[in-house]
mmCIF file with all atom_site columns, C-alpha atoms in Angstrom:
data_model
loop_
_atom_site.group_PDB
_atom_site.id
_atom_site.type_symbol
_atom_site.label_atom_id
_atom_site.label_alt_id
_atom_site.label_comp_id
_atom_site.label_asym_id
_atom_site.label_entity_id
_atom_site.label_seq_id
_atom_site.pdbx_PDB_ins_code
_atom_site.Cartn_x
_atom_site.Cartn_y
_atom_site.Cartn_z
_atom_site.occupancy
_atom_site.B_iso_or_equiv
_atom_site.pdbx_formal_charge
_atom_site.auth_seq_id
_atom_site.auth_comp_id
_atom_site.auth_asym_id
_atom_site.auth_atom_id
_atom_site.pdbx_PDB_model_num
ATOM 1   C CA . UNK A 1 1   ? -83.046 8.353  26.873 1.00 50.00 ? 1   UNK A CA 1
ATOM 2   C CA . UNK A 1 2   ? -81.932 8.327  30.447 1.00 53.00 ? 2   UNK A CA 1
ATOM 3   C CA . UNK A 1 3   ? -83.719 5.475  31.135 1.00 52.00 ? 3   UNK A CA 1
ATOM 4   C CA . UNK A 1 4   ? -81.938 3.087  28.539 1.00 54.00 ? 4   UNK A CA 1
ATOM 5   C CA . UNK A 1 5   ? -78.247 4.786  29.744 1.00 54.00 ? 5   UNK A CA 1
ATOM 6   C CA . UNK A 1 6   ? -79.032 3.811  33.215 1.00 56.00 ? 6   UNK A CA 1
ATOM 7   C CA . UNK A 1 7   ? -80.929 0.202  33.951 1.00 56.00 ? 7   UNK A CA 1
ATOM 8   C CA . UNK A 1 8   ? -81.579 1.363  37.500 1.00 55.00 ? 8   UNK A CA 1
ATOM 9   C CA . UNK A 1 9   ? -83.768 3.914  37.141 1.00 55.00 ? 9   UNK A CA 1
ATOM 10  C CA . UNK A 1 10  ? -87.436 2.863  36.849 1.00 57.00 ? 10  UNK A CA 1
ATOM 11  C CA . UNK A 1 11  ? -89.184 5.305  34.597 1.00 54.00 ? 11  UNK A CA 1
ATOM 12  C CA . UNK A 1 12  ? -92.854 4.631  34.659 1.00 55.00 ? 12  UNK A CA 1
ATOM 13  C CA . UNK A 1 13  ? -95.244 4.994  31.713 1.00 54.00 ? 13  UNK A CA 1
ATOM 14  C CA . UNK A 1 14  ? -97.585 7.524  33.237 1.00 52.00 ? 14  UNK A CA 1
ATOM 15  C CA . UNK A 1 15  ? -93.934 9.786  34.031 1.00 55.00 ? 15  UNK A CA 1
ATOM 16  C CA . UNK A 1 16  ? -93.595 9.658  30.045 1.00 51.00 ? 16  UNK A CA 1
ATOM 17  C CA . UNK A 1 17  ? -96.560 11.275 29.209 1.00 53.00 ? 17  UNK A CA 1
ATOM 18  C CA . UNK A 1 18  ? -96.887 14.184 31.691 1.00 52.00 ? 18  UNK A CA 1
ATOM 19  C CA . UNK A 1 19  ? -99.051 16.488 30.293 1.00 45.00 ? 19  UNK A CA 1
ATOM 20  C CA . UNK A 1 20  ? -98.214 19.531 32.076 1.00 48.00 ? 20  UNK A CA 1
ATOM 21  C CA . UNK A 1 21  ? -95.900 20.931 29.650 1.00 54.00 ? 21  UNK A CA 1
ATOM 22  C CA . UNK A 1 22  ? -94.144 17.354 28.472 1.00 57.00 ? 22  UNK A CA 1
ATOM 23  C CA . UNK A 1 23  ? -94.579 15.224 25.884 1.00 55.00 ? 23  UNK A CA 1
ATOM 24  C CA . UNK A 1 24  ? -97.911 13.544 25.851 1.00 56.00 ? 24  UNK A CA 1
ATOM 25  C CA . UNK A 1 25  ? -97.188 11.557 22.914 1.00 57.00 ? 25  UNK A CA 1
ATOM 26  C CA . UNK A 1 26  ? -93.664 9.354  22.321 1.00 55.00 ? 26  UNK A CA 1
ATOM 27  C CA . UNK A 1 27  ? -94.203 9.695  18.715 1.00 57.00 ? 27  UNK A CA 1
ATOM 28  C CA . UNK A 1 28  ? -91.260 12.660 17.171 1.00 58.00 ? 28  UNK A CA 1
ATOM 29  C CA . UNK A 1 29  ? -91.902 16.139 16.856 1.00 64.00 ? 29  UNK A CA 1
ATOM 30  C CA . UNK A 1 30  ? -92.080 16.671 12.847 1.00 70.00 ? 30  UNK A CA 1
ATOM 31  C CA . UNK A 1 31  ? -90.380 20.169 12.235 1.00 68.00 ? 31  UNK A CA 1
ATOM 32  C CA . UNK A 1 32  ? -92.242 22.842 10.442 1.00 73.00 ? 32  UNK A CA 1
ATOM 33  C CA . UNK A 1 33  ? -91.160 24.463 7.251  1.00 76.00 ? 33  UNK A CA 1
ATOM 34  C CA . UNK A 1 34  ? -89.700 27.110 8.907  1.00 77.00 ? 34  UNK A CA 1
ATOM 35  C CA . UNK A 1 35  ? -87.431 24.933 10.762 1.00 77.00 ? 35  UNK A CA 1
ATOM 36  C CA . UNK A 1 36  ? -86.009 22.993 7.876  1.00 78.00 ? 36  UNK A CA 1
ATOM 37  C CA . UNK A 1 37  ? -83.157 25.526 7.446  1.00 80.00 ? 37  UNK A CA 1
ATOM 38  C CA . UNK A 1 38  ? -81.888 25.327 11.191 1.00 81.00 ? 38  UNK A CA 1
ATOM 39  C CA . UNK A 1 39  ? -82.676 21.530 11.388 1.00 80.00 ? 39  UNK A CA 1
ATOM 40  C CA . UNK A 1 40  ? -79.735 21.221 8.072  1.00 81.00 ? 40  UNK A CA 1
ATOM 41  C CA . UNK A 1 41  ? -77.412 23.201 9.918  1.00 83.00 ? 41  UNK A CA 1
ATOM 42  C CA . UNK A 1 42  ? -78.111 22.704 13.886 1.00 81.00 ? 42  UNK A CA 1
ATOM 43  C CA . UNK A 1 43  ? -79.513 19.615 14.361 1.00 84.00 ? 43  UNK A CA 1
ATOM 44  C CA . UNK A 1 44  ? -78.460 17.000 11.866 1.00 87.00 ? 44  UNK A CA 1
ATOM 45  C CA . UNK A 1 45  ? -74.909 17.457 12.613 1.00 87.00 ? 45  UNK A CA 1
ATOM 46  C CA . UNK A 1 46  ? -75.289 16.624 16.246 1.00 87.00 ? 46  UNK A CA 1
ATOM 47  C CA . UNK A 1 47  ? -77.562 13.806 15.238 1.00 90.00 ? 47  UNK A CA 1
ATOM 48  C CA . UNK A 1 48  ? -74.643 12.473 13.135 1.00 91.00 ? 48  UNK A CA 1
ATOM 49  C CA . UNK A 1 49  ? -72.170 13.167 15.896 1.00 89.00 ? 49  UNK A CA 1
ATOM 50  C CA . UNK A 1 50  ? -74.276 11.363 17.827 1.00 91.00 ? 50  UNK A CA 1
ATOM 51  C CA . UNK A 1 51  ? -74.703 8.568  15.744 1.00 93.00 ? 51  UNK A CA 1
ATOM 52  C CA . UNK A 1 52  ? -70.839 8.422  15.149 1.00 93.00 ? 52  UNK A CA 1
ATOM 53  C CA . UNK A 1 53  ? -70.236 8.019  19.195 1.00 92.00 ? 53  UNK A CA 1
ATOM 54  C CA . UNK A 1 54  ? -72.484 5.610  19.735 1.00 93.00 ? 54  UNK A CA 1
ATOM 55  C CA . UNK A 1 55  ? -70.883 3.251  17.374 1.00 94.00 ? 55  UNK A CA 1
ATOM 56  C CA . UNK A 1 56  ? -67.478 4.048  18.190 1.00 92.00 ? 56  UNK A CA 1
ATOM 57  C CA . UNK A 1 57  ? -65.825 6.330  15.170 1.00 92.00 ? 57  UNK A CA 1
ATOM 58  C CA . UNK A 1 58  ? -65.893 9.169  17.167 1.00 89.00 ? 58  UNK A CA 1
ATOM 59  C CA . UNK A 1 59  ? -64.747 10.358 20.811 1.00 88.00 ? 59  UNK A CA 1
ATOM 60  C CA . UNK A 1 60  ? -67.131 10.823 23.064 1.00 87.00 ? 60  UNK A CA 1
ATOM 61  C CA . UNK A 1 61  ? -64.707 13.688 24.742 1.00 84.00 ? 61  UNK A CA 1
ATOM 62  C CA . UNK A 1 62  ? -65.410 16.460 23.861 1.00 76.00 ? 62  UNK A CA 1
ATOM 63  C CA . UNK A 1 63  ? -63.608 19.665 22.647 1.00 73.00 ? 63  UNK A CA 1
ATOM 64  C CA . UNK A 1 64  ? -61.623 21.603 24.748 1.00 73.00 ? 64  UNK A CA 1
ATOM 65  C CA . UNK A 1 65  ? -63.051 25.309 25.305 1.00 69.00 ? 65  UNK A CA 1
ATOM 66  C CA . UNK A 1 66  ? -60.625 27.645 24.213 1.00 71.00 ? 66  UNK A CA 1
ATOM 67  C CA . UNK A 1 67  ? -60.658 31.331 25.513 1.00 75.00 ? 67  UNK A CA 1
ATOM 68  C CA . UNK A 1 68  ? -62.090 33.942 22.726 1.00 83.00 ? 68  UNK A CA 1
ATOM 69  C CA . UNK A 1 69  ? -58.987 35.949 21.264 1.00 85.00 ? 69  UNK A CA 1
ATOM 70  C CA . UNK A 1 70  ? -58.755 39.158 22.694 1.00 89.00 ? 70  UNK A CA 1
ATOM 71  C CA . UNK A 1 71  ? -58.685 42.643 19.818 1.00 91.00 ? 71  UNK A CA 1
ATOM 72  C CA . UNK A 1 72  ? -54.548 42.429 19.511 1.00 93.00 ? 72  UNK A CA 1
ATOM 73  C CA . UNK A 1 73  ? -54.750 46.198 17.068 1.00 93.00 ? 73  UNK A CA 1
ATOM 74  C CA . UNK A 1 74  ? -52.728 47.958 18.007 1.00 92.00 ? 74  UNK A CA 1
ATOM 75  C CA . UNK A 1 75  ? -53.745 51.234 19.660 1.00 93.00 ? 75  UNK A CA 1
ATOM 76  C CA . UNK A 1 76  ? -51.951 54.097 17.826 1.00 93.00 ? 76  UNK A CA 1
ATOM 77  C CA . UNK A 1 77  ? -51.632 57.266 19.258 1.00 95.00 ? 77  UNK A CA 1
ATOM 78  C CA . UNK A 1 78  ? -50.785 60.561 17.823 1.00 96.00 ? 78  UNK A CA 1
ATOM 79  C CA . UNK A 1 79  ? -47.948 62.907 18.245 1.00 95.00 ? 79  UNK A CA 1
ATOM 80  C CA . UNK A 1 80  ? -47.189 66.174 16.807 1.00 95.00 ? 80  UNK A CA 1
ATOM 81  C CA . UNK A 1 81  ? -44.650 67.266 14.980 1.00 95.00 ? 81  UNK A CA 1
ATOM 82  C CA . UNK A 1 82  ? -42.948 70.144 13.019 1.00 93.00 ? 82  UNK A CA 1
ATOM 83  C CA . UNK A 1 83  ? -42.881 69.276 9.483  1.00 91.00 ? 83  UNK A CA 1
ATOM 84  C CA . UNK A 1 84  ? -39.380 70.297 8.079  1.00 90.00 ? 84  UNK A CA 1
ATOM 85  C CA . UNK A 1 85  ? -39.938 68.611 4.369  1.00 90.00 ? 85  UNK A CA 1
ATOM 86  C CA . UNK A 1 86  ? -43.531 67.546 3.490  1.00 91.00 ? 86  UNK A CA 1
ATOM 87  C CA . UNK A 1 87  ? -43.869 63.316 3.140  1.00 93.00 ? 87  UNK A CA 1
ATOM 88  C CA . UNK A 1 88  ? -46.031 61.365 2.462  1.00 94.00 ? 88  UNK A CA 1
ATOM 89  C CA . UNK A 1 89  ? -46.610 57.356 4.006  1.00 94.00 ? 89  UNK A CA 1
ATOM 90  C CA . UNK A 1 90  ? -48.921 54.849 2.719  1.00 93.00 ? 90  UNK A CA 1
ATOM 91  C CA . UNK A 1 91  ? -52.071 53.815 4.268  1.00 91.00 ? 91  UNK A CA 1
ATOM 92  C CA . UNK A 1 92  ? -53.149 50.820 2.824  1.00 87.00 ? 92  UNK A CA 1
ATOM 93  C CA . UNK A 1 93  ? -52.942 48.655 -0.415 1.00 84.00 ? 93  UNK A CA 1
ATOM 94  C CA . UNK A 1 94  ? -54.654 50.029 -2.877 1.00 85.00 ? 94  UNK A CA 1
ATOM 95  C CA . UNK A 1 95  ? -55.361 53.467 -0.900 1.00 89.00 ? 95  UNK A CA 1
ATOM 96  C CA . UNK A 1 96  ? -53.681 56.752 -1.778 1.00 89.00 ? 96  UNK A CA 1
ATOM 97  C CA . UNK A 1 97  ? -51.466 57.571 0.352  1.00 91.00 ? 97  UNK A CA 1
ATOM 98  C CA . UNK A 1 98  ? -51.458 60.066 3.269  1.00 92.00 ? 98  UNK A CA 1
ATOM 99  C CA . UNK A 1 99  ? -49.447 63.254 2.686  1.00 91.00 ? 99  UNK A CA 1
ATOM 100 C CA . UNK A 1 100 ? -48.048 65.335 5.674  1.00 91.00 ? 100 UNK A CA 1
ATOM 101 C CA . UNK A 1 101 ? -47.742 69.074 4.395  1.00 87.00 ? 101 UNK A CA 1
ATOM 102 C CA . UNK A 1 102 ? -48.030 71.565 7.414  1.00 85.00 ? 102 UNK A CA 1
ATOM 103 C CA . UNK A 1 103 ? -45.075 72.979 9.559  1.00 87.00 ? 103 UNK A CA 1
ATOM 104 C CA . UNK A 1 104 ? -47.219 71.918 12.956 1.00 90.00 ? 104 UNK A CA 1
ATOM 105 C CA . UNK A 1 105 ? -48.800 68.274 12.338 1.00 91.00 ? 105 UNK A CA 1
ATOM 106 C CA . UNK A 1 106 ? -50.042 65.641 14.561 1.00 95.00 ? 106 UNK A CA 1
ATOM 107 C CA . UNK A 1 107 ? -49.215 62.209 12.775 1.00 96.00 ? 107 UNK A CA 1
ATOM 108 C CA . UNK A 1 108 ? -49.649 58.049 14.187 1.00 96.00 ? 108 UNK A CA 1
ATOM 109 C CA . UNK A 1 109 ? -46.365 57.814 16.525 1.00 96.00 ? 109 UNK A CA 1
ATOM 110 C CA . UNK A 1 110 ? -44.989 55.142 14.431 1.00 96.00 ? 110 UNK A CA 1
ATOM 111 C CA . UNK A 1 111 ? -45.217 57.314 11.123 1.00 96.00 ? 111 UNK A CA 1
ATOM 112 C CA . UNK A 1 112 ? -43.451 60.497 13.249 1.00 96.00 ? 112 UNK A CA 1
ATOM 113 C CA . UNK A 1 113 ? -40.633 58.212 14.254 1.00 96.00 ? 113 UNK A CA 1
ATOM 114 C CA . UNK A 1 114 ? -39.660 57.261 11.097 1.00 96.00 ? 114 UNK A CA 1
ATOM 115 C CA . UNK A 1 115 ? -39.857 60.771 9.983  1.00 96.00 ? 115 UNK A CA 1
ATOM 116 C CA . UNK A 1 116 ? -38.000 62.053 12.373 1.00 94.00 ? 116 UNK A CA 1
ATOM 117 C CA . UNK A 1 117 ? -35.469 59.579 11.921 1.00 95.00 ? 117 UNK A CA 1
ATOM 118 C CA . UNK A 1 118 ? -35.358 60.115 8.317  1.00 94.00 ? 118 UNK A CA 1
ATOM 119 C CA . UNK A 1 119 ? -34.648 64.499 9.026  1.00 93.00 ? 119 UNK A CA 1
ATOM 120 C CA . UNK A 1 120 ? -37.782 65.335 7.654  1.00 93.00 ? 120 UNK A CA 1
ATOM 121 C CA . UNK A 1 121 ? -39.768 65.902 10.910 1.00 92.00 ? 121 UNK A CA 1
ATOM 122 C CA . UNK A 1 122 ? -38.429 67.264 14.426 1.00 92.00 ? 122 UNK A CA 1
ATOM 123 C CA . UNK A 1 123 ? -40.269 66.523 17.797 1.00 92.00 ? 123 UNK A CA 1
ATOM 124 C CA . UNK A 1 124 ? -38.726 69.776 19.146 1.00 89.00 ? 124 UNK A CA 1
ATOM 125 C CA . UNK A 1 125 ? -39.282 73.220 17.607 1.00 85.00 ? 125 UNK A CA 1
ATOM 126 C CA . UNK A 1 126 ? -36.665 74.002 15.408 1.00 86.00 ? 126 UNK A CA 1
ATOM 127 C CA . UNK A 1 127 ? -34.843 77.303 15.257 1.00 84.00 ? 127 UNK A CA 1
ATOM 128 C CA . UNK A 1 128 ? -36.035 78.231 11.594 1.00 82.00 ? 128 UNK A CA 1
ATOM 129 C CA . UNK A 1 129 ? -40.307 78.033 12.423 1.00 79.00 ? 129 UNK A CA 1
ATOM 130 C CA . UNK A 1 130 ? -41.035 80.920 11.347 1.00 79.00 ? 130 UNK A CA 1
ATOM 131 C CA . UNK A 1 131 ? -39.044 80.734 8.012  1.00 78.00 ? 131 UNK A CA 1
ATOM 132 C CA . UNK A 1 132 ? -41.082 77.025 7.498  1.00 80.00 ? 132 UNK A CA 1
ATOM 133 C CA . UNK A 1 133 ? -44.452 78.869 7.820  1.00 75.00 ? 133 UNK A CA 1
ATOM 134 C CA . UNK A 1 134 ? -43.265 81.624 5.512  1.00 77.00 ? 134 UNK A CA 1
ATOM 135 C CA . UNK A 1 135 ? -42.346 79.459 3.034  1.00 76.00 ? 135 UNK A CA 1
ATOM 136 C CA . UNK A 1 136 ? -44.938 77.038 3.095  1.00 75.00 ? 136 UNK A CA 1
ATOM 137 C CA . UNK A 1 137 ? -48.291 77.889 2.227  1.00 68.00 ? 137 UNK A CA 1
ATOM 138 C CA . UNK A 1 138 ? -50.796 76.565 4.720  1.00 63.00 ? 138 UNK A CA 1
ATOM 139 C CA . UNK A 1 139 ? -52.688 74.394 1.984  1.00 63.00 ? 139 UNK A CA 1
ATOM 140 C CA . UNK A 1 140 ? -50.677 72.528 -0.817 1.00 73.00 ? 140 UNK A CA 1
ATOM 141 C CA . UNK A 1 141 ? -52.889 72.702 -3.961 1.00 73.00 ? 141 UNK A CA 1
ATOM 142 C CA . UNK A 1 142 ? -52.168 70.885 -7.813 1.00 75.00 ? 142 UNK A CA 1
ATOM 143 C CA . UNK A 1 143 ? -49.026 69.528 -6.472 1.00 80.00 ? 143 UNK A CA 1
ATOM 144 C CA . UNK A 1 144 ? -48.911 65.451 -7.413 1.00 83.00 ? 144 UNK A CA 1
ATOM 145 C CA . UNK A 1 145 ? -49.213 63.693 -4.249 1.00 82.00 ? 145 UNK A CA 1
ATOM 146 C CA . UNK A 1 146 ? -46.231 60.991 -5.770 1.00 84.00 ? 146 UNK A CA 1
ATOM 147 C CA . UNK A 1 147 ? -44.276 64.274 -5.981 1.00 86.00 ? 147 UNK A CA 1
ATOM 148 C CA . UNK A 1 148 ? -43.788 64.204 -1.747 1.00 89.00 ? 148 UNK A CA 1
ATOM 149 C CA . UNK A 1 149 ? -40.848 62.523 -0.078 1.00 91.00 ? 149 UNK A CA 1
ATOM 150 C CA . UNK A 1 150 ? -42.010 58.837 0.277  1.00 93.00 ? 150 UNK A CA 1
ATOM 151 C CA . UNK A 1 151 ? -41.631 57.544 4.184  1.00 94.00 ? 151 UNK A CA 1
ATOM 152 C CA . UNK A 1 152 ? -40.929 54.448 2.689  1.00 92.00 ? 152 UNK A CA 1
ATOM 153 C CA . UNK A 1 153 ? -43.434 53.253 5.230  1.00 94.00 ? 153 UNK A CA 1
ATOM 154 C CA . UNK A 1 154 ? -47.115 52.017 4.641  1.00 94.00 ? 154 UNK A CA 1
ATOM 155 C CA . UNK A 1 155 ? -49.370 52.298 8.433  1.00 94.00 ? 155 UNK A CA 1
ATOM 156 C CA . UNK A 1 156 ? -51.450 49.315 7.301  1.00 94.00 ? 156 UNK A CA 1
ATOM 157 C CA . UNK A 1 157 ? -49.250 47.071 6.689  1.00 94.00 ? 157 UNK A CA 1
ATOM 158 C CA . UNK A 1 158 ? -47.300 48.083 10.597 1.00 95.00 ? 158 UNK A CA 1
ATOM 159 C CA . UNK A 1 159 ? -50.431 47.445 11.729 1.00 95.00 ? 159 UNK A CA 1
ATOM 160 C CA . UNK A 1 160 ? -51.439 43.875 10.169 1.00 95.00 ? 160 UNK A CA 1
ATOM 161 C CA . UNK A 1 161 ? -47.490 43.142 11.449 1.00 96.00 ? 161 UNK A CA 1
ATOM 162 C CA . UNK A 1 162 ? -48.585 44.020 14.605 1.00 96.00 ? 162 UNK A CA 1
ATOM 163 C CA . UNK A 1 163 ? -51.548 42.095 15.038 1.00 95.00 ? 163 UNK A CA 1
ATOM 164 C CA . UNK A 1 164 ? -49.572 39.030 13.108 1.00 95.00 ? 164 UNK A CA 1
ATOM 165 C CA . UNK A 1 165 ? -46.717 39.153 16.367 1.00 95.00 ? 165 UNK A CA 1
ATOM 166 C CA . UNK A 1 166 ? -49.107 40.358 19.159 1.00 94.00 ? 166 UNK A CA 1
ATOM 167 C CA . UNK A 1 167 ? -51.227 37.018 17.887 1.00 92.00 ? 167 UNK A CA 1
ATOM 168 C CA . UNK A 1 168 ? -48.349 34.368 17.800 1.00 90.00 ? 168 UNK A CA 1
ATOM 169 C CA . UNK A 1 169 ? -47.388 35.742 21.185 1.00 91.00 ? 169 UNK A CA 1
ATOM 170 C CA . UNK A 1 170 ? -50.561 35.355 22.641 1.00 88.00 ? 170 UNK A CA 1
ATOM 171 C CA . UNK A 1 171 ? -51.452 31.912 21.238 1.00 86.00 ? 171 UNK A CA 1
ATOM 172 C CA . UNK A 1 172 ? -47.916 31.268 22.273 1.00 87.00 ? 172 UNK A CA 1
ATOM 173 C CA . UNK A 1 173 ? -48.815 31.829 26.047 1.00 84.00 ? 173 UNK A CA 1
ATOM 174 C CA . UNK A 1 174 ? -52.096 29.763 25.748 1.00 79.00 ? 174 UNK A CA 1
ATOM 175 C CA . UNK A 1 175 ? -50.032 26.982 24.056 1.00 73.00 ? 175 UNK A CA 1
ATOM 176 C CA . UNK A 1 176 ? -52.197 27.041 21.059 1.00 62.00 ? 176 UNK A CA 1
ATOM 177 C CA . UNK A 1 177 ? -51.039 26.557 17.167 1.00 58.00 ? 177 UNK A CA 1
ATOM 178 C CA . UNK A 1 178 ? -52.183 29.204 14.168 1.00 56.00 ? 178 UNK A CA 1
ATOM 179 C CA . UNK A 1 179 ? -54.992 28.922 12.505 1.00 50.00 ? 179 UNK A CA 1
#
């Protein structure tokens, strides 16, 4: 192959049939049985790249190598905090949703901010703890989890938004369209 790309370089019969790990015959390597699988899906394709380059429908420049995409989740962290109304936020389409019941709780960040921005969570202790714990049992049995104060607020679908913006940003910065 190099030979017929450059005219200069003399490539003598006895170099094409080194037998010292080479070729010792010109003739093509027949694939096994075995190798009929990758040959479809490796091979062939290149072959008819090839093929399309050499006669001109296709460029012989090729792609540009694009950095992987880095894991944009987000990393959620937890933070506790005192339960003044039990809630409940959704995890997921299709999932049931999560239900917060117990005065002391440690919740995802984004779910306690909402709470506590909705009055039914407090990051600080409030004055009336010991009333809470009195009056709510520490395990919330044959109570209809659709019964609960909905957050209004589903985790899974912050977190898809999340990866969606963190995404457009980054291909933003590498000057790259969506997928």
């Amino acid at each position: 192959m190099i030979a017929t790309v450059l005219p200069g370089l003399d490539v003598s019969e006895a170099m094409r049939k080194i037998s010292s790990g080479g070729w010792t015959d010109r003739r093509l390597i027949e694939p096994t049985e075995h190798e009929l699988p990758a040959k479809a899906l490796l091979t062939d394709p290149m072959r008819e790249a090839a093929a399309q380059v050499r006669v001109g429908e296709a460029s012989p420049t090729l792609p540009r190598f694009h950095r992987p995409e880095p894991d944009f989740a987000p990393k959620v962290s937890n933070v506790q905090v005192y339960v003044l109304q039990p809630f409940r936020y959704g995890t997921g389409e299709g999932r049931m949703p999560a239900i917060v019941t117990t005065v002391v709780s440690t919740v995802p960040a984004p779910v306690a901010k909402r709470a506590i921005a909705a009055g039914l969570a407090s990051e600080v202790e409030p004055p009336n703890l010991a009333s809470l714990h009195a009056r709510r049992p520490a395990a919330i049995t044959g109570v209809n989890v659709f019964a609960f104060h909905d957050l209004g607020f589903d985790l899974a679908d912050w977190k898809s938004e999340q990866v969606a913006r963190r995404r457009a940003e980054w291909l933003a910065e590498q000057d790259l369209q969506a997928a």
